[in-house]
Amino acid sequence: MNKIEAIIREEKLDAVKNTLAAAGFVGLNVVHVTGRGAQRGVVHTVRGGETIQIDMLPKLKVELVVKDGDTEKAIQIIIAAARTGNIGDGKIFVSPVTQVIRVRTGERGEAAI
Ligand SMILES: Nc1ncnc2c1ncn2[C@@H]1O[C@H](COP(=O)(O)OP(=O)(O)OP(=O)(O)O)[C@@H](O)[C@H]1O
Ligand SMILES: [Mg+2]
């Protein structure tokens, strides 16, 4: 099992959520994050011509745990829904999950996802 953490643009949440759900990936978390990528935020020119650097930008983190065999499919769905082709489209992190337990039934592993 893997945890997929996808940092996406806020306006892409509905598209990501809906296309994931349509493929059977229903359970997930959405967390508001602030962060920066390779460009270290953005530079705005304000009135008078001075520039201000906004270091940390608001993004959303979509977090879901999937079966090993579903991992690539979920990644491709997220990319297709979240991508604009411009800088700041986000990033996807994948890490192993050793156990999942459904509290109600005690089921474990992939059956509990
Ligand atoms: N190495 C990283 N570790 C953790 N979070 C990151 C990392 N890189 C980016 N992020 C998070 O992802 C968000 C979006 O990153 P962003 O899409 O700008 O990545 P990038 O590497 O700069 O790619 P691009 O050149 O396409 O902008 C950041 O605001 C930050 O929240
Ligand atoms: Mg960037």
XYZ file of C-alpha atoms and ligand atoms in Angstrom:
145
model
C 0.000 0.000 0.000
C 1.127 3.527 -0.725
C 0.222 6.972 0.461
C -0.075 9.500 -2.331
C 0.290 13.116 -1.273
C -0.497 15.471 -4.117
C 0.084 19.193 -3.763
C -2.285 20.867 -6.205
C -3.742 24.232 -7.114
C -6.826 25.098 -5.047
C -8.963 25.495 -8.158
C -8.123 21.970 -9.294
C -9.610 20.247 -6.247
C -13.020 19.497 -7.751
C -11.529 18.024 -10.917
C -9.061 15.894 -8.952
C -11.686 14.708 -6.459
C -14.308 13.923 -9.086
C -12.037 12.018 -11.446
C -10.526 10.047 -8.567
C -14.009 9.130 -7.313
C -15.104 8.081 -10.803
C -12.204 5.612 -10.829
C -13.144 4.234 -7.406
C -10.772 6.272 -5.230
C -13.261 7.736 -2.772
C -11.588 8.010 0.634
C -9.151 10.896 0.927
C -8.061 13.872 2.988
C -7.696 17.446 1.823
C -5.380 19.684 3.793
C -4.701 23.381 3.285
C -0.973 23.939 3.059
C 1.320 26.829 2.370
C 4.559 26.092 0.660
C 7.008 26.950 -2.024
C 8.556 25.209 -4.968
C 11.589 25.778 -7.131
C 10.697 29.407 -7.926
C 10.586 30.307 -4.210
C 7.083 31.754 -4.476
C 6.164 34.630 -6.753
C 7.250 38.216 -7.223
C 4.526 40.857 -7.577
C 5.046 44.388 -8.847
C 2.952 46.770 -6.781
C 1.937 50.399 -7.393
C 4.960 52.610 -7.635
C 6.932 49.864 -9.300
C 8.362 48.221 -6.218
C 8.360 44.458 -6.103
C 7.331 42.231 -3.251
C 8.184 38.592 -2.930
C 5.425 36.268 -1.726
C 7.485 33.421 -0.398
C 4.798 30.927 0.623
C 1.800 30.185 -1.563
C -1.483 28.526 -0.566
C -2.031 25.091 -2.094
C -4.078 22.030 -1.259
C -2.688 18.660 -0.326
C -4.802 15.694 -1.392
C -3.802 12.613 0.548
C -4.984 9.088 -0.192
C -3.841 5.559 0.548
C -4.103 3.082 -2.323
C -3.194 -0.504 -3.148
C 0.251 -1.025 -4.693
C -1.391 -2.069 -7.945
C -3.553 1.063 -8.065
C -0.774 3.537 -7.394
C 0.196 4.419 -10.959
C -3.441 4.707 -12.021
C -4.191 7.179 -9.217
C -1.074 9.194 -10.045
C -2.061 9.452 -13.716
C -5.578 10.575 -12.783
C -4.223 13.303 -10.522
C -1.761 14.529 -13.148
C -4.445 14.665 -15.831
C -6.837 16.600 -13.589
C -4.348 18.958 -11.926
C -2.040 19.915 -14.796
C -2.168 23.271 -16.567
C 1.362 23.161 -17.983
C 2.397 26.272 -16.072
C 4.839 26.512 -13.188
C 3.214 25.841 -9.844
C 1.089 22.889 -10.991
C 2.203 21.000 -7.919
C 3.984 17.843 -6.974
C 3.138 14.270 -6.032
C 4.876 12.330 -3.295
C 4.479 8.559 -2.872
C 5.481 6.697 0.266
C 4.879 3.167 1.566
C 2.181 2.488 4.145
C 2.681 -0.586 6.313
C -0.799 -1.003 7.734
C -4.390 0.200 7.389
C -7.053 -0.719 9.918
C -10.782 -0.097 9.564
C -11.853 0.826 13.084
C -15.439 -0.435 12.764
C -14.607 -3.976 11.666
C -10.988 -4.513 12.563
C -10.203 -5.374 8.930
C -6.571 -4.877 8.026
C -4.477 -4.294 4.968
C -5.858 -3.758 1.486
C -9.313 -4.908 2.598
C -9.440 -1.917 4.936
C -8.583 0.705 2.322
N 10.484 19.375 -2.533
C 9.298 19.655 -2.016
N 8.946 19.125 -0.814
C 7.739 19.388 -0.271
N 6.811 20.155 -0.848
C 7.108 20.692 -2.037
C 8.349 20.485 -2.682
N 8.338 21.141 -3.860
C 7.152 21.732 -3.945
N 6.400 21.490 -2.845
C 5.059 21.941 -2.587
O 4.371 21.919 -3.832
C 3.857 23.209 -4.123
C 3.890 23.445 -5.600
O 5.195 23.281 -6.053
P 5.525 23.658 -7.555
O 4.480 23.104 -8.448
O 5.800 25.116 -7.658
O 6.856 22.776 -7.726
P 8.129 23.123 -8.614
O 9.139 22.065 -8.291
O 8.516 24.549 -8.387
O 7.609 22.870 -10.095
P 7.282 24.015 -11.213
O 8.602 24.383 -11.795
O 6.372 23.319 -12.164
O 6.611 25.156 -10.490
C 4.707 24.166 -3.314
O 4.029 25.372 -3.065
C 4.941 23.357 -2.052
O 3.767 23.420 -1.237
Mg 7.214 26.112 -8.751
